[in-house]
Short mmCIF file of C-alpha atoms in Angstrom, two decimals:
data_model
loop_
_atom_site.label_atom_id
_atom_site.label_comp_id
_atom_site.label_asym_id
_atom_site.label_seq_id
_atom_site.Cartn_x
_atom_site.Cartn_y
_atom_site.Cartn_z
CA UNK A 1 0.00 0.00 0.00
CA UNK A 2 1.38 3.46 -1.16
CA UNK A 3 2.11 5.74 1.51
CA UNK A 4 -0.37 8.97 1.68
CA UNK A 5 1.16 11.89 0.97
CA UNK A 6 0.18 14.63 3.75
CA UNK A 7 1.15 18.52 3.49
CA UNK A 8 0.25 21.39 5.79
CA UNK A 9 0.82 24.71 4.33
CA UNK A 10 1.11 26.42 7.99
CA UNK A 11 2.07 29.22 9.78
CA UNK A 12 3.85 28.97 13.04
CA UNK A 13 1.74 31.53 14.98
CA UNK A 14 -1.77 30.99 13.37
CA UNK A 15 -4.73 28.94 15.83
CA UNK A 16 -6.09 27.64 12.61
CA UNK A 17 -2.90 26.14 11.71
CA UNK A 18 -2.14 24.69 15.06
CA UNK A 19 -6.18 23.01 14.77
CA UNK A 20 -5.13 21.02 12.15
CA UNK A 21 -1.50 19.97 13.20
CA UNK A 22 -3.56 18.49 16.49
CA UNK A 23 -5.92 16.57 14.96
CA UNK A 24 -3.51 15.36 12.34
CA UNK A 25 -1.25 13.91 15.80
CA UNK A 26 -4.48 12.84 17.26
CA UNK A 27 -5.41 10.71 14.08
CA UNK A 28 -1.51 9.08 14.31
CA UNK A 29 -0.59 10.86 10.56
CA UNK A 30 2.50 11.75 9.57
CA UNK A 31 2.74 14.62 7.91
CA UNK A 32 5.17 17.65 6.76
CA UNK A 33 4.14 21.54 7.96
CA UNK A 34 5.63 23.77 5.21
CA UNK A 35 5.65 26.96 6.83
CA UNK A 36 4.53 30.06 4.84
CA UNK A 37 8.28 32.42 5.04
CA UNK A 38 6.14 35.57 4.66
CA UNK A 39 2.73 35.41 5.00
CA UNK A 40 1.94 38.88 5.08
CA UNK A 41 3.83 40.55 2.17
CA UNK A 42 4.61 37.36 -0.35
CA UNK A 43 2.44 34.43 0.08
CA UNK A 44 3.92 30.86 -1.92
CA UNK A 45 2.59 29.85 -5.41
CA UNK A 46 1.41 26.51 -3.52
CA UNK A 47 -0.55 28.62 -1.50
CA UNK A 48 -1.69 30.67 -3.94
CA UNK A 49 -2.93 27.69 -6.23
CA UNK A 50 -3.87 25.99 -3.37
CA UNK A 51 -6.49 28.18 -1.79
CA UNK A 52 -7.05 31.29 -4.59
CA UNK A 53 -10.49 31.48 -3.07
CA UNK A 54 -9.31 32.83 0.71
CA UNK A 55 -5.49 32.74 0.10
CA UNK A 56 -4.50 31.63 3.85
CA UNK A 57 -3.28 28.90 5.22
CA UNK A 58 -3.99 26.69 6.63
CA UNK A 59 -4.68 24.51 3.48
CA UNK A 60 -4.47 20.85 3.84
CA UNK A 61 -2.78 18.59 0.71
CA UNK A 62 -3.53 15.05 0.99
CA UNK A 63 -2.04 13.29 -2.03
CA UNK A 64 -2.52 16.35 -3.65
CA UNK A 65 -5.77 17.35 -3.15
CA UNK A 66 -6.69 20.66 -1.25
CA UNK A 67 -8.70 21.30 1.73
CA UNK A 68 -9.34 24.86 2.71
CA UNK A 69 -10.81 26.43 5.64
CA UNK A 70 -9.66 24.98 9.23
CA UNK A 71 -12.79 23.64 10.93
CA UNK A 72 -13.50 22.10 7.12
CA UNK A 73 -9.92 20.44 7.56
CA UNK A 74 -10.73 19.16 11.18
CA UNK A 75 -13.66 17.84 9.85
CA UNK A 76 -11.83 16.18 6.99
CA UNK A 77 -8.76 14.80 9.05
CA UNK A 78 -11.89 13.52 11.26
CA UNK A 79 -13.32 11.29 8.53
CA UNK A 80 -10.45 10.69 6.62
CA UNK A 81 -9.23 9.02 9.72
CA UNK A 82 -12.05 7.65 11.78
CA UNK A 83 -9.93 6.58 14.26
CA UNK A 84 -9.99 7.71 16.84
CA UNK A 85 -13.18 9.99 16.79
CA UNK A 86 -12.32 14.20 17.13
CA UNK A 87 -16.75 14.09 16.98
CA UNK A 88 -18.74 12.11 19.09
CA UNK A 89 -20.53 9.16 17.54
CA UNK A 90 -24.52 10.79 18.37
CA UNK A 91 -25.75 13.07 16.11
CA UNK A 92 -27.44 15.36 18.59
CA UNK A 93 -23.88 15.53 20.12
CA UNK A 94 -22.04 15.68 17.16
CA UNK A 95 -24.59 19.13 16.03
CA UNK A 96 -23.78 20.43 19.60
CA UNK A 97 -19.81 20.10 19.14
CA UNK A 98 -20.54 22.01 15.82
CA UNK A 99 -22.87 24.59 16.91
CA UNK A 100 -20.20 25.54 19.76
CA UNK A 101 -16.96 25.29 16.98
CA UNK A 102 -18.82 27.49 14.69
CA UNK A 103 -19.93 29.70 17.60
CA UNK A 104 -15.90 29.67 18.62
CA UNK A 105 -15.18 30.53 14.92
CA UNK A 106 -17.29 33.60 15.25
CA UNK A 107 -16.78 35.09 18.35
CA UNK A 108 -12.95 34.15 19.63
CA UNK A 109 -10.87 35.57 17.13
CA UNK A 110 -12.43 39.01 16.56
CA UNK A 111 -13.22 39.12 20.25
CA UNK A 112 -8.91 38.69 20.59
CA UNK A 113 -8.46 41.43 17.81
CA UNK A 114 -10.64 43.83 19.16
CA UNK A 115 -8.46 44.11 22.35
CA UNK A 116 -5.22 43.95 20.39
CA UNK A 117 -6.50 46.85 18.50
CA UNK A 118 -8.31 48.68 21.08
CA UNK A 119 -7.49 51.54 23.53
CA UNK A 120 -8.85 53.92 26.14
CA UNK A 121 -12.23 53.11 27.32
CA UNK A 122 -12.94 51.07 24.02
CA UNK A 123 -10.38 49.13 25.65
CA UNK A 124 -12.31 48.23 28.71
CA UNK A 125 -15.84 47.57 26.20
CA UNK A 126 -14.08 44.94 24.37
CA UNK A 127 -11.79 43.03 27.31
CA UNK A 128 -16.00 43.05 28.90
CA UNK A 129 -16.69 41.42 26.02
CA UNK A 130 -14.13 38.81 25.43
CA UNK A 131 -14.22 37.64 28.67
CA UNK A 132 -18.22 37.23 28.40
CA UNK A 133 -17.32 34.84 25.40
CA UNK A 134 -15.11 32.89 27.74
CA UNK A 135 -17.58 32.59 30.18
CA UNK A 136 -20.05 31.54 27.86
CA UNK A 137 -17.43 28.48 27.06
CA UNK A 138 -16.14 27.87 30.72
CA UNK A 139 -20.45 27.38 31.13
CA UNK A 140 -20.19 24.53 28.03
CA UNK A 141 -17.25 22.59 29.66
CA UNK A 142 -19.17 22.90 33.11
CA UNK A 143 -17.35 19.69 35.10
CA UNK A 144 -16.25 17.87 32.32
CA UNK A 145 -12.65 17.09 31.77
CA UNK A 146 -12.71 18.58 27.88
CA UNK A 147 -15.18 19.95 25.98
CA UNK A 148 -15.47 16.35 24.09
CA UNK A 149 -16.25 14.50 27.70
CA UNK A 150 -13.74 12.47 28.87
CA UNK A 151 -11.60 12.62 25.87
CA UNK A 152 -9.93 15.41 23.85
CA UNK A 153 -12.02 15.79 21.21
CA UNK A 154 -13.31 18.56 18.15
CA UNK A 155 -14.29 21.24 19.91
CA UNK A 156 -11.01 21.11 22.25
CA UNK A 157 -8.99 20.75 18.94
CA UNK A 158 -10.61 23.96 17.32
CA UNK A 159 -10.94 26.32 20.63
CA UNK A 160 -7.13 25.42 22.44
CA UNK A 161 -4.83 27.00 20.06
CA UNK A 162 -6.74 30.47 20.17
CA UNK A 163 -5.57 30.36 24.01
CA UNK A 164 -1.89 29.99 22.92
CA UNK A 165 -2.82 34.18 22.09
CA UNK A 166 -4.73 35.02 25.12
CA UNK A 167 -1.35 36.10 26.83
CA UNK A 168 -0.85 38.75 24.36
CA UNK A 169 -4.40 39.88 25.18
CA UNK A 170 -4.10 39.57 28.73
CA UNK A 171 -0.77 42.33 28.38
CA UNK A 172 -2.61 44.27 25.82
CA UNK A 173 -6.20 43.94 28.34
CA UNK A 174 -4.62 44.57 31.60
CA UNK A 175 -6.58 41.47 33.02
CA UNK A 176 -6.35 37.43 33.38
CA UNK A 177 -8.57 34.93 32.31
CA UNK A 178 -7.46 32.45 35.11
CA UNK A 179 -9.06 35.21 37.47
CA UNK A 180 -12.45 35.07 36.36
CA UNK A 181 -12.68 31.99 34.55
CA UNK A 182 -10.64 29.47 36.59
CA UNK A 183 -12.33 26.45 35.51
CA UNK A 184 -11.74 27.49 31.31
CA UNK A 185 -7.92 27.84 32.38
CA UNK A 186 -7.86 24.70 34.33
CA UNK A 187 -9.07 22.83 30.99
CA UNK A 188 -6.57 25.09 29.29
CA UNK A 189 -3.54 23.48 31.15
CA UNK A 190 -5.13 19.80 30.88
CA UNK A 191 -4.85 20.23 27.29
CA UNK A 192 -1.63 22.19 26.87
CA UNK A 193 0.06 18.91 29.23
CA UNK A 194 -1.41 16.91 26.09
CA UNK A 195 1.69 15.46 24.25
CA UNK A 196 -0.50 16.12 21.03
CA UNK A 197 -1.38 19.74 22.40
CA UNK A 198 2.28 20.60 23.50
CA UNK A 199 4.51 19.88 20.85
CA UNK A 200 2.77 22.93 18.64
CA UNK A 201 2.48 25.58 21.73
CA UNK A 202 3.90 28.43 20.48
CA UNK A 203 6.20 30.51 23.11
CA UNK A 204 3.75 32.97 24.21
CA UNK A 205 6.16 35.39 24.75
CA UNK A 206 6.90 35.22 21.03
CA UNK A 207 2.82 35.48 20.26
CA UNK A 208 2.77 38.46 22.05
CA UNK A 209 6.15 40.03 20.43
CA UNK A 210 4.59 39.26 17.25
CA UNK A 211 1.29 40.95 17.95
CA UNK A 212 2.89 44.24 19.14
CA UNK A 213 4.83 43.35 15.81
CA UNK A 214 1.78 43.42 13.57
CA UNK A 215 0.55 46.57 15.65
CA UNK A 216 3.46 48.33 14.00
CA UNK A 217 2.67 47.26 11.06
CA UNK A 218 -0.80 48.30 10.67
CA UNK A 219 0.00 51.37 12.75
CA UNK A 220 -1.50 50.59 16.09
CA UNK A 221 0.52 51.69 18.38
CA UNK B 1 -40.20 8.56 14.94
CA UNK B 2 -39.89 11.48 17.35
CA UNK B 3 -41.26 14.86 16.88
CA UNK B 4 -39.76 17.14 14.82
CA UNK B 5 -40.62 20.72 15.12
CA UNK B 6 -38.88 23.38 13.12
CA UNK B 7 -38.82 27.50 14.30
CA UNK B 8 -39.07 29.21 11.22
CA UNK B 9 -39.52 32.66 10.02
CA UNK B 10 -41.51 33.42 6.70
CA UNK B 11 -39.93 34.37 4.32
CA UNK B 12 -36.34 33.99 5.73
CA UNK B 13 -33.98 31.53 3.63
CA UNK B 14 -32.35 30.52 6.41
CA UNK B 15 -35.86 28.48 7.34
CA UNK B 16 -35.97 27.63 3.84
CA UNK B 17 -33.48 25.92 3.65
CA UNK B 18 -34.09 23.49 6.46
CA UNK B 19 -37.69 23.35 5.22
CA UNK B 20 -35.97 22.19 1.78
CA UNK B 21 -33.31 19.55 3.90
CA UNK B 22 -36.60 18.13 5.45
CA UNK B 23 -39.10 18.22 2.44
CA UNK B 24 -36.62 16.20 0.63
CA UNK B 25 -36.37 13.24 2.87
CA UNK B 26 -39.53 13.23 3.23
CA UNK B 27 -39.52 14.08 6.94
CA UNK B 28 -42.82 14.57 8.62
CA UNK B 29 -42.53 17.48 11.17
CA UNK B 30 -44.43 20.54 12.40
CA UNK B 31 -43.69 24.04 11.60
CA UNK B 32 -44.11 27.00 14.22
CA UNK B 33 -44.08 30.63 13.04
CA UNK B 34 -41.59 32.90 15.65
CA UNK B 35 -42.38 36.36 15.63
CA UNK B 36 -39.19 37.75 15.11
CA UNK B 37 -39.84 41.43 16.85
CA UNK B 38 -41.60 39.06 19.56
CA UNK B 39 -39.99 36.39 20.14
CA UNK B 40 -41.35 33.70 22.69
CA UNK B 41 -40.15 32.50 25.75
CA UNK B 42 -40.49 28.75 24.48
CA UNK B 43 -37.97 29.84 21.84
CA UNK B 44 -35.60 32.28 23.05
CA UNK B 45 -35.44 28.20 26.19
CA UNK B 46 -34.42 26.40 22.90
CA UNK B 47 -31.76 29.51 21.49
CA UNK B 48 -30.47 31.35 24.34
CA UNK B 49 -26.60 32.08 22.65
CA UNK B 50 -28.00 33.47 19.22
CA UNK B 51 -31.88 33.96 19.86
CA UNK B 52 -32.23 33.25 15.97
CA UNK B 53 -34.38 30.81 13.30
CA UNK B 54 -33.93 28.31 12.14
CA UNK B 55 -34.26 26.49 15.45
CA UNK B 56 -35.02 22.56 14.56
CA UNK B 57 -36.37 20.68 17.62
CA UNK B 58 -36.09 16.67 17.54
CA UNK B 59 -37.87 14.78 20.09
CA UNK B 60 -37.54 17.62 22.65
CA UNK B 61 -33.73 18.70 21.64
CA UNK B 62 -32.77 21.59 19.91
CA UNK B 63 -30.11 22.32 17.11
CA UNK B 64 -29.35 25.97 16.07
CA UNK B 65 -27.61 27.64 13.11
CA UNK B 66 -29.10 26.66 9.49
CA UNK B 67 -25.96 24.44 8.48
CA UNK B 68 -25.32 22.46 11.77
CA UNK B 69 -28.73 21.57 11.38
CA UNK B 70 -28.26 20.58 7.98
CA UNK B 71 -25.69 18.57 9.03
CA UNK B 72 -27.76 17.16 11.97
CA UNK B 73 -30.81 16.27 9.05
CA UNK B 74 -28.57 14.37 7.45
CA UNK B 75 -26.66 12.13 9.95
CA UNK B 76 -29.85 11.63 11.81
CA UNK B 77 -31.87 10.46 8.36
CA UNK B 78 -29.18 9.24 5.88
CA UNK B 79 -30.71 6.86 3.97
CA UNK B 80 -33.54 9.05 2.16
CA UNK B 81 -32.10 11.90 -0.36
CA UNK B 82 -28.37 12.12 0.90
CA UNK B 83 -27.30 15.66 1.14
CA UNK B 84 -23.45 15.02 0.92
CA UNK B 85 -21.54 12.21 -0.94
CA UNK B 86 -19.76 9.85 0.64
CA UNK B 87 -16.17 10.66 -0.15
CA UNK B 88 -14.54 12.73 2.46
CA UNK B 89 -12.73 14.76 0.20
CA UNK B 90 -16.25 15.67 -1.95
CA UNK B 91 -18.12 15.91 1.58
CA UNK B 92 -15.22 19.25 2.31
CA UNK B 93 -16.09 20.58 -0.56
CA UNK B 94 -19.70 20.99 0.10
CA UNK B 95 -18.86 22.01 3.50
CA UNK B 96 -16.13 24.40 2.10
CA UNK B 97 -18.83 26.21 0.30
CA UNK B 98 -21.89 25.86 2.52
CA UNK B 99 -19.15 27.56 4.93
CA UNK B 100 -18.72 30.37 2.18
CA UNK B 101 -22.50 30.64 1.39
CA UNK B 102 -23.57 31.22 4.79
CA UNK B 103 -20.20 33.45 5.56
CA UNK B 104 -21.11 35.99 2.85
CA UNK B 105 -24.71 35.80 2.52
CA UNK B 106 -24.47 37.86 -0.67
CA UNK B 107 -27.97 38.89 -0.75
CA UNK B 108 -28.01 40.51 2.72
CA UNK B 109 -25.34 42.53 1.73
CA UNK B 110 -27.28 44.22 -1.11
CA UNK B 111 -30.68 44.61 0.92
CA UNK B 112 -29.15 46.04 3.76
CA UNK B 113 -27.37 48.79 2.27
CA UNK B 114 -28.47 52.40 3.03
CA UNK B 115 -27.36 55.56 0.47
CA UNK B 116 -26.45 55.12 -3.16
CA UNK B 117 -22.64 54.70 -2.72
CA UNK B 118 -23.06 51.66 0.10
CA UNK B 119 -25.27 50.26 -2.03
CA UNK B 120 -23.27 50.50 -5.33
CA UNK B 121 -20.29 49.65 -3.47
CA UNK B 122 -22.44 45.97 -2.41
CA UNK B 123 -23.40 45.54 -5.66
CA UNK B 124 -19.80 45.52 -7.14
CA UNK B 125 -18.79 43.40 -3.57
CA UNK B 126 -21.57 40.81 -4.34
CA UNK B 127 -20.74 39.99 -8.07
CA UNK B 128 -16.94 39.96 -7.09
CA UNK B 129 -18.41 36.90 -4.48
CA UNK B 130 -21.07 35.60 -7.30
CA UNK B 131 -17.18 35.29 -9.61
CA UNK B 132 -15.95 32.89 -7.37
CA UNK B 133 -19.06 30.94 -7.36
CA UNK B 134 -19.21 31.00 -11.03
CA UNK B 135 -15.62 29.88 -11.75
CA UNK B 136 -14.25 28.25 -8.85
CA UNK B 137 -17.72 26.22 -6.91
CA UNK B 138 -19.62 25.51 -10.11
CA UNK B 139 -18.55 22.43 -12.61
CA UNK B 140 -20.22 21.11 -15.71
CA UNK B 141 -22.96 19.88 -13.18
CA UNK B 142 -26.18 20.63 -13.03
CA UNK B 143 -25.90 21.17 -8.89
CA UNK B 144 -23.07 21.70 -6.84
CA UNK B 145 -21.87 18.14 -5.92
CA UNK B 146 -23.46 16.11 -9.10
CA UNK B 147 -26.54 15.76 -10.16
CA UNK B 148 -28.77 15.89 -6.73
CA UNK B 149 -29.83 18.91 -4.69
CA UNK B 150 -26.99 18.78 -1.93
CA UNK B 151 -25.89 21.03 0.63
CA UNK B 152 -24.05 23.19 -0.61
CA UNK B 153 -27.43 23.84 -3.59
CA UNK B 154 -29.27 24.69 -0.44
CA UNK B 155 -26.97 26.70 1.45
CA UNK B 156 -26.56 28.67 -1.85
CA UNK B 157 -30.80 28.48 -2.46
CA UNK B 158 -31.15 32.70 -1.34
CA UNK B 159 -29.21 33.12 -4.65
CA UNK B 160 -31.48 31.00 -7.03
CA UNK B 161 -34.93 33.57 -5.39
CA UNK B 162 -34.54 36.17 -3.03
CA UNK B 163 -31.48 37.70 -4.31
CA UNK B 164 -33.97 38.79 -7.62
CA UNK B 165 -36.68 40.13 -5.55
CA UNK B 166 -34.17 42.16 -3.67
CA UNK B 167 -32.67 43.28 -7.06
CA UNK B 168 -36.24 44.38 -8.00
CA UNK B 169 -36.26 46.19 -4.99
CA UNK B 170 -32.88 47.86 -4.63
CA UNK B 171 -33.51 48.69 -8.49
CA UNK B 172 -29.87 47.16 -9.14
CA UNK B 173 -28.67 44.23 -11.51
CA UNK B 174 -26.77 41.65 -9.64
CA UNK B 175 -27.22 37.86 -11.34
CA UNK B 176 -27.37 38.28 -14.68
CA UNK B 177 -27.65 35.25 -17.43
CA UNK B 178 -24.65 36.62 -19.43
CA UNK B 179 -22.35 37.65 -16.93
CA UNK B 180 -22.82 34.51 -14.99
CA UNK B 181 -24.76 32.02 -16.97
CA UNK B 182 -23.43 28.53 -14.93
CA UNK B 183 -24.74 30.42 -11.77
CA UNK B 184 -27.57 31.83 -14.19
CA UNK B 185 -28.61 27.92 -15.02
CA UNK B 186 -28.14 26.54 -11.35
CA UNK B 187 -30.21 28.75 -10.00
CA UNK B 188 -32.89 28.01 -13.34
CA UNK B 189 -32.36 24.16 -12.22
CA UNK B 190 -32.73 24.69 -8.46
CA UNK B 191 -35.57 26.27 -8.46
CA UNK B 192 -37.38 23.39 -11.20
CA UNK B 193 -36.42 20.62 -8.80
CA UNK B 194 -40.39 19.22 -7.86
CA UNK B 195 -39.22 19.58 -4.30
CA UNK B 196 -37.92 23.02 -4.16
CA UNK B 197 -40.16 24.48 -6.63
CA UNK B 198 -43.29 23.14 -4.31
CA UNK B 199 -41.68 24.91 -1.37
CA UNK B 200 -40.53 28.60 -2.61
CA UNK B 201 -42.25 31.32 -0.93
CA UNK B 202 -44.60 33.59 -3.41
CA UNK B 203 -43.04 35.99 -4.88
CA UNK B 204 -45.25 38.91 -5.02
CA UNK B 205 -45.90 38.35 -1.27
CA UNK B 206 -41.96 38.27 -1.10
CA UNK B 207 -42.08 41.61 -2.73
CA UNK B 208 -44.71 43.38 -0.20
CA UNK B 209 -43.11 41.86 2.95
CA UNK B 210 -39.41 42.99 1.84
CA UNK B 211 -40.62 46.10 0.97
CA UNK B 212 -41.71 46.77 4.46
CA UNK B 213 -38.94 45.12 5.85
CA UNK B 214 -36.76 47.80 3.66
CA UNK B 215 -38.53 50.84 4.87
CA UNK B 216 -37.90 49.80 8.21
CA UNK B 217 -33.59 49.66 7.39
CA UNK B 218 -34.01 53.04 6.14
CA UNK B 219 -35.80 53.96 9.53
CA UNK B 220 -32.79 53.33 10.72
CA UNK B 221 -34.31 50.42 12.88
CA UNK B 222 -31.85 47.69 11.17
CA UNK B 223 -34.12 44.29 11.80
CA UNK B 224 -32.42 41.15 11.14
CA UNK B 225 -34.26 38.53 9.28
CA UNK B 226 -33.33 35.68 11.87
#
């Protein structure tokens, strides 16, 4: 049997990258992360050909084929390789993990951008906000061990690597998630001591040198 | 078979479409009308994160957001009209652009625009979006995955009827045969499937209800039609 040929076209610092590097360890698959040298100002050709529609990564190439779009890639890795499960096997609980990942895909990232970009008293309106958002998730987990039950599962894979940021946001915010939501960062260290979690943590100090980066950049400052 | 109830708002697409996901597997289930400026206590219980329709309840459970509960429809009743292929590859590209469909809801954009430029500005915005579609999502089939109403036909269906009552409305050209005639012809196809065409809300009542919906955007009052 021929080997399968797995790319990710990635980006060290990027959540949706690091989504599907965990569920591609979860699933056992060896693969190769090419990492985009300059996303910002000179994206590859593979990219480019790759994903022309959205032109960012990630974009996953399994024996040459290309999947776009993270929680589409999750999704993909998830069926691709059944084993073991990123979604629970019930359908009511497989809509619930997707209701809450496309809930996470709306709400986490902007919520995180808005305080990276924000000042003054806007400042304190959107750090409100974002932490309302985190409450709203610490409420989902309630007891359990991970937002899957008792095992890491889809909704852990797509909502941990946003967290791998939320020390940038916490120096940009002036506050700490562990302080009001103790039991979100108590799930957030369960999965970070994850071998599968772990091994694509970015430093956070170099997240949050990147972001006040990027603030330069755009003229944020 | 448990009971299926489905929170709906007429004329919304976003109930349409899992009216359409149900009608096609032939699933029995009863339809309740939310009042959208009113909305009941029974339904805001079964939303409380979005408070929006589509709101599909299954033998006392509820399922939010039109796709998830596509998705739900589907894994719950496979065997009857399958909505995605079997392939995993072919099932992420249905996802892929149900995901883009219900991202950039391309007729919203135009009906919601207030002053000339916005709305100009839209216009040009929602035929660069309709390009994609036409090149990139659209084959030499006659639907999105093949030959069968799938998911991403339906999460695409506001295109194939709404969009040209909203034209009508907004006095603006935004679908047109020639510029996009594969879009042009899906929509043509989508809307003669016996299923879909039995289950399209009328247009000239489309026309009087988004009329008065429009007056109240320019009232500055900015409903949203989930």
């Amino acid at each position: 049997m021929s080997k399968d040929e797995v790319i990710l076209l990635d980006f060290w610092v990027s959540p949706f990258s690091i989504r599907a590097k965990i569920a591609l360890a979860e699933k056992g698959v060896e693969f190769e992360a090419r990492e985009e040298a300059d996303l910002l100002n000179n994206k590859s050709e593979l990219l480019l050909k790759s994903n022309p529609i959205h032109k960012k990564v990630p974009v996953l190439l399994h024996n040459g084929k290309a999947i776009c779009e993270s929680t589409v890639i999750v999704g993909y890795i998830d069926e691709a390789w059944p084993s073991p499960g990123l979604l629970p096997s019930c359908p009511y609980e497989r809509s619930a993990a997707r209701f809450w990942a496309d809930y996470i895909d709306k709400k986490v990232y902007d919520a995180g951008f808005n305080i990276w970009k924000s000042k003054g008293e806007e400042l304190k309106v959107v750090n409100k906000e974002f932490m309302e958002i985190v409450k709203v998730l610490e409420g989902v987990l309630g007891e359990k061990k991970f937002f899957g039950g008792d095992h890491f599962g889809f909704v852990d894979t797509i909502l941990i690597p946003h967290t791998f940021w939320f020390y940038g946001y916490e120096q940009f915010g002036g506050f700490k998630v562990e302080d009001e939501c103790p039991k979100f960062s108590a799930w957030m260290k369960r999965c970070m001591e994850k071998e599968n979690v772990a091994k694509f943590i970015p430093d956070s100090t170099k997240v949050y040198e990147f972001l006040c980066a990027i603030k330069k950049v755009f003229g944020l400052e | 078979m448990e009971e299926v109830k489905l929170f709906g708002h007429w004329p919304s697409p976003f109930s349409y479409k899992v009216i359409w996901a149900l009608k096609l597997k032939g699933i029995e289930y009863e339809y309740v009308h939310e009042d959208l400026w009113n909305k009941s206590a029974l339904f805001l219980q079964y939303n409380p994160v979005h408070k929006k329709i589509p709101v599909l309840v299954h033998g006392g459970k509820p399922i939010s957001e039109s796709i998830v509960i596509l998705e739900y429809i589907e894994e719950t009743w496979p065997e009857s009209h399958p909505l995605l292929p079997k392939n995993p590859y072919e099932r992420s590209v249905a996802r892929f652009w149900a995901k883009f469909a219900d991202e950039k809801c391309i007729d919203n954009k135009v009906f919601f625009s207030v002053g000339e430029e916005e709305l100009q500005k839209n216009v040009e915005e929602s035929k660069k979006l309709l390009k994609i579609v036409e090149e990139q999502g659209l084959g030499e089939t006659k639907f999105f995955g093949g030959n069968e109403v799938g998911l991403a036909d339906l999460a695409f269906g506001a295109i194939s009827h709404w969009l040209g009552v909203i034209e009508e409305i907004m006095g603006v050209k935004v679908l047109q045969s020639h510029t996009f005639p594969r879009l042009f012809a899906w929509a043509e196809n989508f809307k003669q499937d016996p299923i879909i065409k039995g289950n399209l809300p009328h247009r000239d009542e489309m026309l009087v209800y988004l009329k008065y919906l429009r007056e109240k955007v320019l009232a500055e009052q900015r409903p949203s039609l989930s």
